[in-house]
Coordinates of C-alpha atoms and ligand atoms in Angstrom, one line a residue:
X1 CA 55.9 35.0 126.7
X2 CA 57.0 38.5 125.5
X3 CA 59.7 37.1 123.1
X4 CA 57.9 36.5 120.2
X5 CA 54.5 38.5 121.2
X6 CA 53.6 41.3 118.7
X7 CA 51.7 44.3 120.5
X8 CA 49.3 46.5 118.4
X9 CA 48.3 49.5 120.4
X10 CA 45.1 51.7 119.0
X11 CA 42.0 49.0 118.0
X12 CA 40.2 50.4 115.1
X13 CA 40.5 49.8 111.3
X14 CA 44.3 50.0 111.0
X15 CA 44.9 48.1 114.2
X16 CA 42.4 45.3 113.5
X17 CA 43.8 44.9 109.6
X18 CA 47.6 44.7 111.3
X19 CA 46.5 41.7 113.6
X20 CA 44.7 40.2 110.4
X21 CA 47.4 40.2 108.0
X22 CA 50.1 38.9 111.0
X23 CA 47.7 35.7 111.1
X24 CA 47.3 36.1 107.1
X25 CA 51.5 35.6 106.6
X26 CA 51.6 32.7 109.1
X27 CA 52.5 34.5 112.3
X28 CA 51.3 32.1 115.0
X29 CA 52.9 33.4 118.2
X30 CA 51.1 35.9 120.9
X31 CA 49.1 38.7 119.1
X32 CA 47.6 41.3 121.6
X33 CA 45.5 44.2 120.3
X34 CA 44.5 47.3 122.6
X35 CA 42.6 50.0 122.3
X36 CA 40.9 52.2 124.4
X37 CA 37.6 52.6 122.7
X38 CA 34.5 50.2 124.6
X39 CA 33.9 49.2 121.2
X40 CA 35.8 46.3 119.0
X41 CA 37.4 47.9 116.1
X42 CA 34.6 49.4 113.6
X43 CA 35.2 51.8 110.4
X44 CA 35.0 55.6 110.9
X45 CA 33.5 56.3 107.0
X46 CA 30.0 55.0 107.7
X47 CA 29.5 57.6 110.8
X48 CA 29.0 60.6 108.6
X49 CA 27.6 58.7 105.8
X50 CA 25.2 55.7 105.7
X51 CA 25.2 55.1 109.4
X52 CA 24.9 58.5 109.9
X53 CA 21.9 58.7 107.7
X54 CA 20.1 56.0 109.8
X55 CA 20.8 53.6 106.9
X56 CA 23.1 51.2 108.1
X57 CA 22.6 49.4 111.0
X58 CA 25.4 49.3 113.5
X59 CA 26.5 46.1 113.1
X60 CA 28.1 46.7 110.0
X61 CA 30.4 49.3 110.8
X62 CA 32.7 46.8 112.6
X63 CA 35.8 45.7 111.0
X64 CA 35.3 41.3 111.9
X65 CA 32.5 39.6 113.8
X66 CA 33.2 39.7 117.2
X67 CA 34.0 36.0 117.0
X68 CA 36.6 36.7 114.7
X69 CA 39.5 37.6 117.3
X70 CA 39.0 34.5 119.7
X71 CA 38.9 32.0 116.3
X72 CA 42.2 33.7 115.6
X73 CA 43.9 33.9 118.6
X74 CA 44.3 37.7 118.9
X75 CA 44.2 39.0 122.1
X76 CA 41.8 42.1 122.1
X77 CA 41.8 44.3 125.1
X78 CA 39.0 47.1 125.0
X79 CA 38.4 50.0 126.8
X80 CA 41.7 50.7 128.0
X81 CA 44.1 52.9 127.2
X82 CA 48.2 52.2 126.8
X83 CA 49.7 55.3 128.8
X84 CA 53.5 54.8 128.3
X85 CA 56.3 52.7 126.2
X86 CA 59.2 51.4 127.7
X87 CA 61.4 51.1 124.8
X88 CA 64.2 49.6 126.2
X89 CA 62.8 47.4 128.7
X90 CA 60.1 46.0 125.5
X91 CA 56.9 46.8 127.3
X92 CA 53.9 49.4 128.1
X93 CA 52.2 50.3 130.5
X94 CA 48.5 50.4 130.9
X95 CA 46.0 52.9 132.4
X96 CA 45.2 50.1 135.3
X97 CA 48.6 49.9 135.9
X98 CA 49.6 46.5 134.2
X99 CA 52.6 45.9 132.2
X100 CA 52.6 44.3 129.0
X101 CA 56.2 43.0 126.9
X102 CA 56.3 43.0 123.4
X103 CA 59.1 41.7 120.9
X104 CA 57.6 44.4 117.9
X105 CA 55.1 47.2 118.4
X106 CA 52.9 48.6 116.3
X107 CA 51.1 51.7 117.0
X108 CA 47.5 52.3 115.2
X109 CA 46.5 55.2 117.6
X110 CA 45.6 57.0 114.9
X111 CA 44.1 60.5 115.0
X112 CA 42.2 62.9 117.0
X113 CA 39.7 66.3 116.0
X114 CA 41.0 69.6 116.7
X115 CA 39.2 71.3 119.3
X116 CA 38.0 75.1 118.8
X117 CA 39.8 77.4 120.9
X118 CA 36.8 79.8 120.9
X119 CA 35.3 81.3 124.0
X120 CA 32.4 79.2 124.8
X121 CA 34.3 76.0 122.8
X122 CA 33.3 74.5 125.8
X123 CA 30.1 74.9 125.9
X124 CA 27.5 71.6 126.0
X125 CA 26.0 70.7 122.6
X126 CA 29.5 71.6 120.8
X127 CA 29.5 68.3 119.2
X128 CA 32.7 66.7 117.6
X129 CA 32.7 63.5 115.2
X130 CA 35.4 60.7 115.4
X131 CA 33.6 58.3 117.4
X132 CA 30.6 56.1 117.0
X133 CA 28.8 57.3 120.0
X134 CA 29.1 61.1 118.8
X135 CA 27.8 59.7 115.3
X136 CA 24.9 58.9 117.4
X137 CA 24.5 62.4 119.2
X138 CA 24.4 64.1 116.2
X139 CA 22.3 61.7 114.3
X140 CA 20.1 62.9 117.4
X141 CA 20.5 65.9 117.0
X142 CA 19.6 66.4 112.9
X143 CA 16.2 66.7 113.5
X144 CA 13.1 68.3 110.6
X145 CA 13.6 71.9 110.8
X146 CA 16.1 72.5 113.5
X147 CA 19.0 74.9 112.9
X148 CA 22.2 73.4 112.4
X149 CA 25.6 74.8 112.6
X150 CA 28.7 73.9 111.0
X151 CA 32.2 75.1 111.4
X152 CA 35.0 73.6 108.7
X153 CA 33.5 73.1 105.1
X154 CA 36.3 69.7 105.0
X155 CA 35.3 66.4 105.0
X156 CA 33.9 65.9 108.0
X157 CA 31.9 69.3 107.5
X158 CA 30.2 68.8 104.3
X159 CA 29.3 64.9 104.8
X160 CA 27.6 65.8 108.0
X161 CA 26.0 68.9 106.2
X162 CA 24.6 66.8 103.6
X163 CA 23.4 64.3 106.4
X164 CA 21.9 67.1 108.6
X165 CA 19.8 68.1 105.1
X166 CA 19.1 65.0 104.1
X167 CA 17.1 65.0 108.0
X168 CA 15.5 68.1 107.1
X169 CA 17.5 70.3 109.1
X170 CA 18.6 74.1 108.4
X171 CA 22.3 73.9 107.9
X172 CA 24.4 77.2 108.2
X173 CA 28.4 75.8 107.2
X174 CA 30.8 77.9 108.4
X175 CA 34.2 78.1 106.7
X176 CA 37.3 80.0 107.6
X177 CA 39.2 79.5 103.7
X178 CA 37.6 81.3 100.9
X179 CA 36.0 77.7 99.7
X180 CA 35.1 74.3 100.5
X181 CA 38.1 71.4 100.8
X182 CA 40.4 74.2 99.3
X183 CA 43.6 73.1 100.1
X184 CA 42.8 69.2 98.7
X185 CA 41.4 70.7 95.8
X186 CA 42.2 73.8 94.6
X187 CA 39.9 76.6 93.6
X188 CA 38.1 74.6 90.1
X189 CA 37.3 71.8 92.0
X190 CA 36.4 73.1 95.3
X191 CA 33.8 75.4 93.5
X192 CA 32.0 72.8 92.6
X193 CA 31.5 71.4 96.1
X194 CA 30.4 74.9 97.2
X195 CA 27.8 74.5 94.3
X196 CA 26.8 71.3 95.7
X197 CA 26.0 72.5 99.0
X198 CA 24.4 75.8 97.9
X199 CA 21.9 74.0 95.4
X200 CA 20.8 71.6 98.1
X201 CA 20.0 74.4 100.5
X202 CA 23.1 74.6 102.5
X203 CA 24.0 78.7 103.6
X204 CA 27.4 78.0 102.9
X205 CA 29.3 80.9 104.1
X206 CA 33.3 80.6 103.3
X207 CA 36.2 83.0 104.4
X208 CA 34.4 83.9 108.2
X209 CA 35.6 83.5 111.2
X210 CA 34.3 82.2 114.2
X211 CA 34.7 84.6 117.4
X212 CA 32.6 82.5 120.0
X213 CA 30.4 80.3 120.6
X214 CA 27.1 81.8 122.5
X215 CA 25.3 79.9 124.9
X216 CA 22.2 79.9 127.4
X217 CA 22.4 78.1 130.5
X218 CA 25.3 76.6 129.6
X219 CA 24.5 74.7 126.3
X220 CA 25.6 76.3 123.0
X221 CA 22.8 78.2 121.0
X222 CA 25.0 79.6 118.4
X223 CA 28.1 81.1 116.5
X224 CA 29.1 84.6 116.9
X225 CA 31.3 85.5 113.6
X226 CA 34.2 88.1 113.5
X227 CA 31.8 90.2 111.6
X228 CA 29.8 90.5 114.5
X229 CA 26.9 88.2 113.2
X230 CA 25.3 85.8 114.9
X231 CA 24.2 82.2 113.3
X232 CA 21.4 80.8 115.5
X233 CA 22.1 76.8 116.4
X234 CA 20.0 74.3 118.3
X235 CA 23.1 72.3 117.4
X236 CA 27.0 73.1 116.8
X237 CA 29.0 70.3 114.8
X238 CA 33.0 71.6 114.2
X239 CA 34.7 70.0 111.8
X240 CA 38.0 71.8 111.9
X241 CA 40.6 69.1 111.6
X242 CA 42.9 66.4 113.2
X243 CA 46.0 66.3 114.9
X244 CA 48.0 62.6 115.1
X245 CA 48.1 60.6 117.7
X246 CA 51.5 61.0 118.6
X247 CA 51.6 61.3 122.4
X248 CA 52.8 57.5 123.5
X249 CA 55.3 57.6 120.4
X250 CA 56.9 61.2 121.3
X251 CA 57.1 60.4 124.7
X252 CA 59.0 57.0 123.9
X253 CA 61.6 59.1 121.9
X254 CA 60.9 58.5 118.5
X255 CA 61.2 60.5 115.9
X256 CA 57.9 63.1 115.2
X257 CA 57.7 65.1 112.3
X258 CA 53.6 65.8 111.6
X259 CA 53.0 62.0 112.8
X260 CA 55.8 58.9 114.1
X261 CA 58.2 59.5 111.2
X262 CA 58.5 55.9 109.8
X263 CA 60.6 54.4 107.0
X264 CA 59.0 52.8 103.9
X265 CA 58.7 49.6 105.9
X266 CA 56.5 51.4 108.2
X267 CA 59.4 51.4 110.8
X268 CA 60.2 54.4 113.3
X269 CA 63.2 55.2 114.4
X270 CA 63.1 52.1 117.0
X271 CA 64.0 49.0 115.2
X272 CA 61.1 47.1 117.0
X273 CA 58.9 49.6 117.0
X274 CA 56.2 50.3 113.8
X275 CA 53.0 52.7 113.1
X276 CA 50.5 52.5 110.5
X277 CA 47.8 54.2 109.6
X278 CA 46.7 58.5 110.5
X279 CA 49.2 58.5 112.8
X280 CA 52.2 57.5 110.3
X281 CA 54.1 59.8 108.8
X282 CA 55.4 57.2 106.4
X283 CA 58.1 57.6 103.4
X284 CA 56.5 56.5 100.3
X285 CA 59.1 55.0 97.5
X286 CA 57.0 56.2 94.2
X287 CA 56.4 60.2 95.6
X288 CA 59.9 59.9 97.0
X289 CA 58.8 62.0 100.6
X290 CA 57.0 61.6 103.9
X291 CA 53.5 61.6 103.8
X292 CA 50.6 61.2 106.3
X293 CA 47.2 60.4 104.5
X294 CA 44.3 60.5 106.9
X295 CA 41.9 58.3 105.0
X296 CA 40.8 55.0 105.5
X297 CA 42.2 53.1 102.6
X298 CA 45.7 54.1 103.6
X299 CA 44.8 52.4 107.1
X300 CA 43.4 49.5 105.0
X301 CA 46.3 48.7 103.2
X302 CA 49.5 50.2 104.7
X303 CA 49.1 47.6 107.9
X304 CA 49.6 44.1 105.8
X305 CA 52.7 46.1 104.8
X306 CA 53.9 46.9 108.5
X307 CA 53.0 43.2 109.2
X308 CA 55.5 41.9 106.7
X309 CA 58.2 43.8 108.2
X310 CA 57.7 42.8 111.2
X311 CA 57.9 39.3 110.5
X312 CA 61.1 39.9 108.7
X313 CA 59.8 40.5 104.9
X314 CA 61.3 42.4 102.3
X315 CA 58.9 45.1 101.8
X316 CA 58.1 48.6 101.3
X317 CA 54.8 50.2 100.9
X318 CA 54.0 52.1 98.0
X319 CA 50.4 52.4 96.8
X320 CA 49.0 55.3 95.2
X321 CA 47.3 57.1 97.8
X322 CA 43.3 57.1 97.5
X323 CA 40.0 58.1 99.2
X324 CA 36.5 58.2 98.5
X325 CA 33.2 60.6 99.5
X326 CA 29.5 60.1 99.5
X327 CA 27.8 64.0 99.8
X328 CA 23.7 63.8 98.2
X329 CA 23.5 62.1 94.5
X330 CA 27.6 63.1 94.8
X331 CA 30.2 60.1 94.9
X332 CA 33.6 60.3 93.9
X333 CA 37.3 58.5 94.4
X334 CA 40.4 60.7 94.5
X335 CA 43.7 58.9 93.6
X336 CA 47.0 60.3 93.9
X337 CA 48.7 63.0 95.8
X338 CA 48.5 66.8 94.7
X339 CA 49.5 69.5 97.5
X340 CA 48.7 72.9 97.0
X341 CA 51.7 74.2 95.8
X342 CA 52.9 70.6 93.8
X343 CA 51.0 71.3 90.4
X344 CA 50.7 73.5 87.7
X345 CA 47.5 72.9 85.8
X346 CA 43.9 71.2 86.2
X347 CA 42.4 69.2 83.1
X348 CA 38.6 68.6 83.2
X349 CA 36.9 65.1 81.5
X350 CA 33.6 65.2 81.1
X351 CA 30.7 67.4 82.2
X352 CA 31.4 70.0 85.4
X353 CA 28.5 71.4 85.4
X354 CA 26.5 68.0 85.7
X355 CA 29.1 66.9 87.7
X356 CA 30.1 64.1 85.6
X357 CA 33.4 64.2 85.2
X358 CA 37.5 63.6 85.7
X359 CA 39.5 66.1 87.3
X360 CA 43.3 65.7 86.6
X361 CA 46.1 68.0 88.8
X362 CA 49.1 67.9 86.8
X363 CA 53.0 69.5 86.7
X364 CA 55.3 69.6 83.9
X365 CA 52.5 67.6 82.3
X366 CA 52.5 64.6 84.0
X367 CA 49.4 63.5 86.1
X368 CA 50.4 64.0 89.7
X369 CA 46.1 62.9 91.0
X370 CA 42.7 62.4 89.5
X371 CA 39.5 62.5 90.7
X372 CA 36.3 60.8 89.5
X373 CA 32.8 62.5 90.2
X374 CA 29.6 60.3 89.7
X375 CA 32.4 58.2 86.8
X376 CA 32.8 54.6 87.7
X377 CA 35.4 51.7 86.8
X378 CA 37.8 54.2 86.0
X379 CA 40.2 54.2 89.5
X380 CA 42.4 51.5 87.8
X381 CA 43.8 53.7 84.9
X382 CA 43.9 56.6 86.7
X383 CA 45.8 55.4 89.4
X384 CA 48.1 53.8 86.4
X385 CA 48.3 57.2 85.0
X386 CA 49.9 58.8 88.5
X387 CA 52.5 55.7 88.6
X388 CA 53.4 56.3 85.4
X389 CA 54.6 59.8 86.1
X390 CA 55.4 60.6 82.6
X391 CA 53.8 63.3 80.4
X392 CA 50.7 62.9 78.9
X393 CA 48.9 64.5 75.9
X394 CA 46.7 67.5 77.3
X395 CA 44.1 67.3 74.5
X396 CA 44.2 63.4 74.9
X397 CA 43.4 63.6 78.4
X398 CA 40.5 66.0 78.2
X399 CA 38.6 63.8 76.1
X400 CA 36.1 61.6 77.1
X401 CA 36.4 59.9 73.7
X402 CA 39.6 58.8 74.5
X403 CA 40.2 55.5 76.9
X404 CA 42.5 56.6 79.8
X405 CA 44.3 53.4 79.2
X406 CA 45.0 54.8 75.5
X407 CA 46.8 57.5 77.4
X408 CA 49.3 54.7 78.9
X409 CA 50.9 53.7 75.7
X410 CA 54.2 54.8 74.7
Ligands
LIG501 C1 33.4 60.4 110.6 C2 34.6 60.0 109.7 C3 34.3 59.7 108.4 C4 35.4 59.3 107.5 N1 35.1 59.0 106.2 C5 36.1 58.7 105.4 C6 35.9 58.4 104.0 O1 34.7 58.5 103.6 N2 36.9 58.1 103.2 C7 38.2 58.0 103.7 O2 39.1 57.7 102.9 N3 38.5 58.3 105.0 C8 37.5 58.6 105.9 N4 37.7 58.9 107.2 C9 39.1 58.8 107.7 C10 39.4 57.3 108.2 O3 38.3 56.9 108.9 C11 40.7 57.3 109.0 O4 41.7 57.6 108.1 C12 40.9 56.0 109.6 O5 40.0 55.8 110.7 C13 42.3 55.9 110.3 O6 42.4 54.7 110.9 P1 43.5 54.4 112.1 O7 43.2 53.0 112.5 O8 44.8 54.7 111.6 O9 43.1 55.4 113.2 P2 41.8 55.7 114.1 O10 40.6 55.3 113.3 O11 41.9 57.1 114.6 O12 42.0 54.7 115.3 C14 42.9 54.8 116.3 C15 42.5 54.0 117.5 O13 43.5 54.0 118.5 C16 42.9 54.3 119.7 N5 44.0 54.9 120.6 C17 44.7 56.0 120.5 N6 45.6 56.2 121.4 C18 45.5 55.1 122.2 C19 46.2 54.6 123.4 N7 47.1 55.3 123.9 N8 45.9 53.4 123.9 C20 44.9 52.7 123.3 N9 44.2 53.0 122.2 C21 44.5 54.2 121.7 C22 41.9 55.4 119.4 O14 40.9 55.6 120.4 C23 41.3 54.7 118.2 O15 40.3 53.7 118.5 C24 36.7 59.3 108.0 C25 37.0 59.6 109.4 C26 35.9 60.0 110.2 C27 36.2 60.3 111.6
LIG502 N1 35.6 61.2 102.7 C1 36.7 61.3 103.4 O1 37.8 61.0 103.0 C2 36.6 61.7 104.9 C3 35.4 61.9 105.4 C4 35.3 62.4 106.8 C5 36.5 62.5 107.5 N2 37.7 62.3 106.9 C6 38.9 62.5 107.6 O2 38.6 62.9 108.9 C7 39.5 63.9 109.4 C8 38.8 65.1 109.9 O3 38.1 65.8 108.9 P1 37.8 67.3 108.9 O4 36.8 67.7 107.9 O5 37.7 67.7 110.3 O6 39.3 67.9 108.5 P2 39.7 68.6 107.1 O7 41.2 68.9 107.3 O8 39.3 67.8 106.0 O9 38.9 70.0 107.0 C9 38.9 71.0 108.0 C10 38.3 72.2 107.5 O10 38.0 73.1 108.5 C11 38.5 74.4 108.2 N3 38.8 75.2 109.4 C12 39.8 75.0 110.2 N4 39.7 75.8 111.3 C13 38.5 76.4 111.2 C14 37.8 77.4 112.0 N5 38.3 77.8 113.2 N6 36.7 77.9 111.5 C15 36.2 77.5 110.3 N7 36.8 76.6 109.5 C16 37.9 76.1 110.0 C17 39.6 74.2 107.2 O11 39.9 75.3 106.4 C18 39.2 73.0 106.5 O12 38.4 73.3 105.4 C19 40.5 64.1 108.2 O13 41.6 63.3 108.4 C20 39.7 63.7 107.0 O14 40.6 63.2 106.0 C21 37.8 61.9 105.6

């Protein structure tokens, strides 16, 4: 039985993909997904966006009907968690106590939100997004004219900030950098974020720092600042980060550095053992390093990749790394990979201050990412652009007169 079974542990977008794309390339031996979530695997994007804003039902957050894992043979196990690996012996243990054997492994278990370490952090009604159900207490919580709290102006922070207005809640956004999403996008971009939030009524308040959390009878009713302030809160959303998923992998011996260190074939440093997705820290061919991206395309794509290693395929995964946000009449893709201290220059196509535009991060001249605000059918090139990794004309690039595809020719 366990000769040829493939085990995916972790059951949410990265997970469900891996057990599609085994069945997509003609594996047809024992597939067994589990993950300790209630629910069958679902999409995290929709919980601060559409689902969020009460307009999606929940029945489109999941990643295949439910049908879809009997019709194709996987073997989903819910609601319980995989507590150790047995690397040697080919099998893990379960929180019930059962064993299961695997010939490969992939682990999905992707990531996890940093907790504040405050005092009163654990107070009731300090709320903490990553799950469907706590989409659902906070949707609960946004209600006309209540005040809402926000610590961590990243992702997480300003979607659910633009959700909590779009509810007619007071929102307060408390960040501990000097701007919004500052270290994804330096200080050009990140001001106009800040802009965004302040023009549609957020008190964004950047470079504070939260002391504790004050409570009354046990349920949080605020944010004491550093400053001595107090922000009043009927409801406390902290947005401050997450940390990989690394406890099963670490504790089975593999290699950890910021995630499961993993080859370009997704592979760790156990030949039958893989990880996809948040929790990979995966060396990508084109950039020539390790990187872990924590957004859902990378969990999308990188598992078909993992897959065809498994089964034997020559393969390495390479895509140009990409995400996407939704904030008010704000929607825009980033493509690429630009860390703080990797470029040299920022180009602007387009309009800033109608935020219609392209924002280019470039060194030594050559476009290293790109981001499109409120521009459309323009991911393509600019994702050409960053594979390219050759110089482009500075001029060229800033003008919106000039195709980006022009910008490809030699
Ligand atoms: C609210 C929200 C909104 C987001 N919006 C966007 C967006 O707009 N654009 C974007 O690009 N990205 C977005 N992201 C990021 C994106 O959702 C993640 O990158 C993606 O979910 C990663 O998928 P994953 O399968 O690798 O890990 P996860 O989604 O973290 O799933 C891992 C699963 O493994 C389970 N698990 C962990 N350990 C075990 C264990 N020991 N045993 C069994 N099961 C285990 C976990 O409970 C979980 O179900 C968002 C994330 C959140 C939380
Ligand atoms: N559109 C998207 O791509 C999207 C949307 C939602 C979530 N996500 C993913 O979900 C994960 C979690 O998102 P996130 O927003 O929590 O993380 P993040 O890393 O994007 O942002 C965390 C923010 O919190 C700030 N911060 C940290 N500690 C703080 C403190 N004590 N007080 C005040 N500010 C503090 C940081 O400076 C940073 O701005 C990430 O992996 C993110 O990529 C992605």
């Amino acid at each position: 039985m366990t000769e040829n079974t493939i085990l995916i542990v972790g059951a949410s977008l990265a997970g469900a993909k891996a057990a599609e794309a085994l069945r997509e390339q003609g594996f047809d031996g024992p597939l067994i997904l589990i993950g300790d979530e209630a629910e069958r695997p679902y999409e995290r994007p929709p919980l601060s966006k559409e689902y969020l804003l009460g307009k999606a039902e929940r029945e489109t957050i999941y990643v295949h009907p439910q049908q879809w894992y009997s019709e194709h043979n996987v073997d989903l196990r819910r609601g319980v968690a995989v507590t150790g690996i047995d690397a040697a012996l080919h099998q893990v243990t379960l929180a019930d106590g059962s064993l299961v054997g695997y010939a490969k492994l992939l682990l999905t278990t992707g990531s996890s939100p940093r907790r504040l370490s405050v005092p009163g952090a654990d107070s009731g009604g300090v709320l903490y997004l990553r799950r469907v159900e706590d989409s659902d207490k906070i949707k609960a919580a946004f209600q006309a004219g209540s005040k809402v709290a926000v610590i961590g102006a990243g992702w997480i922070g300003l979607e659910t900030a633009a959700a909590a207005r779009a509810a007619g809640a007071e929102v307060t956004v408390l960040e501990s950098a000097e701007l919004p999403l500052l270290r994804v996008l330096g200080t050009d971009v990140a001001k106009v974020f800040a802009g965004l939030h302040r023009e549609h009524g957020v008190d964004l308040r950047c470079g504070v720092q939260v002391a504790e959390i004050t409570s009354s009878h046990g349920l949080a009713d605020g944010v004491r600042l550093a400053d001595g302030s107090h922000v009043k809160a009927d409801a406390i959303i902290a947005g401050i980060g997450i940390a990989p998923n690394t406890q099963l992998g670490a504790a089975a011996g593999l290699q950890i550095d910021n995630g499961i260190l993993v080859n370009a074939q997704l592979r760790s440093s156990d030949p039958d053992i893989y990880a996809a997705g948040d929790v990979a820290n995966a060396s990508h061919p084109t950039l020539g390093k390790h990187i872990r991206v924590e957004h859902w395309a990378n969990a999308l794509h990188q598992p078909q990749a993992a897959a065809g290693a498994m089964l034997g395929h020559d393969i390495a995964y390479d895509r140009v790394p990409y995400f996407f946000t939704d904030q008010y009449d704000l929607g825009m893709e980033y493509s690429g990979y630009a860390e703080p201290d990797a470029y040299d220059q920022v180009v602007f196509r387009g309009d800033v201050a109608r935020r219609e535009f392209i924002a280019f991060w470039l060194a030594g001249g050559r476009v290293l990412a790109g981001m499109n605000v409120n521009i459309w059918d323009v991911n393509d090139a600019i994702q050409a652009l960053v594979r390219a990794g050759r110089p482009v004309d500075m001029s060229r690039l800033a003008d919106p007169q000039v195709p980006l595809e022009a910008l490809l020719e030699r």
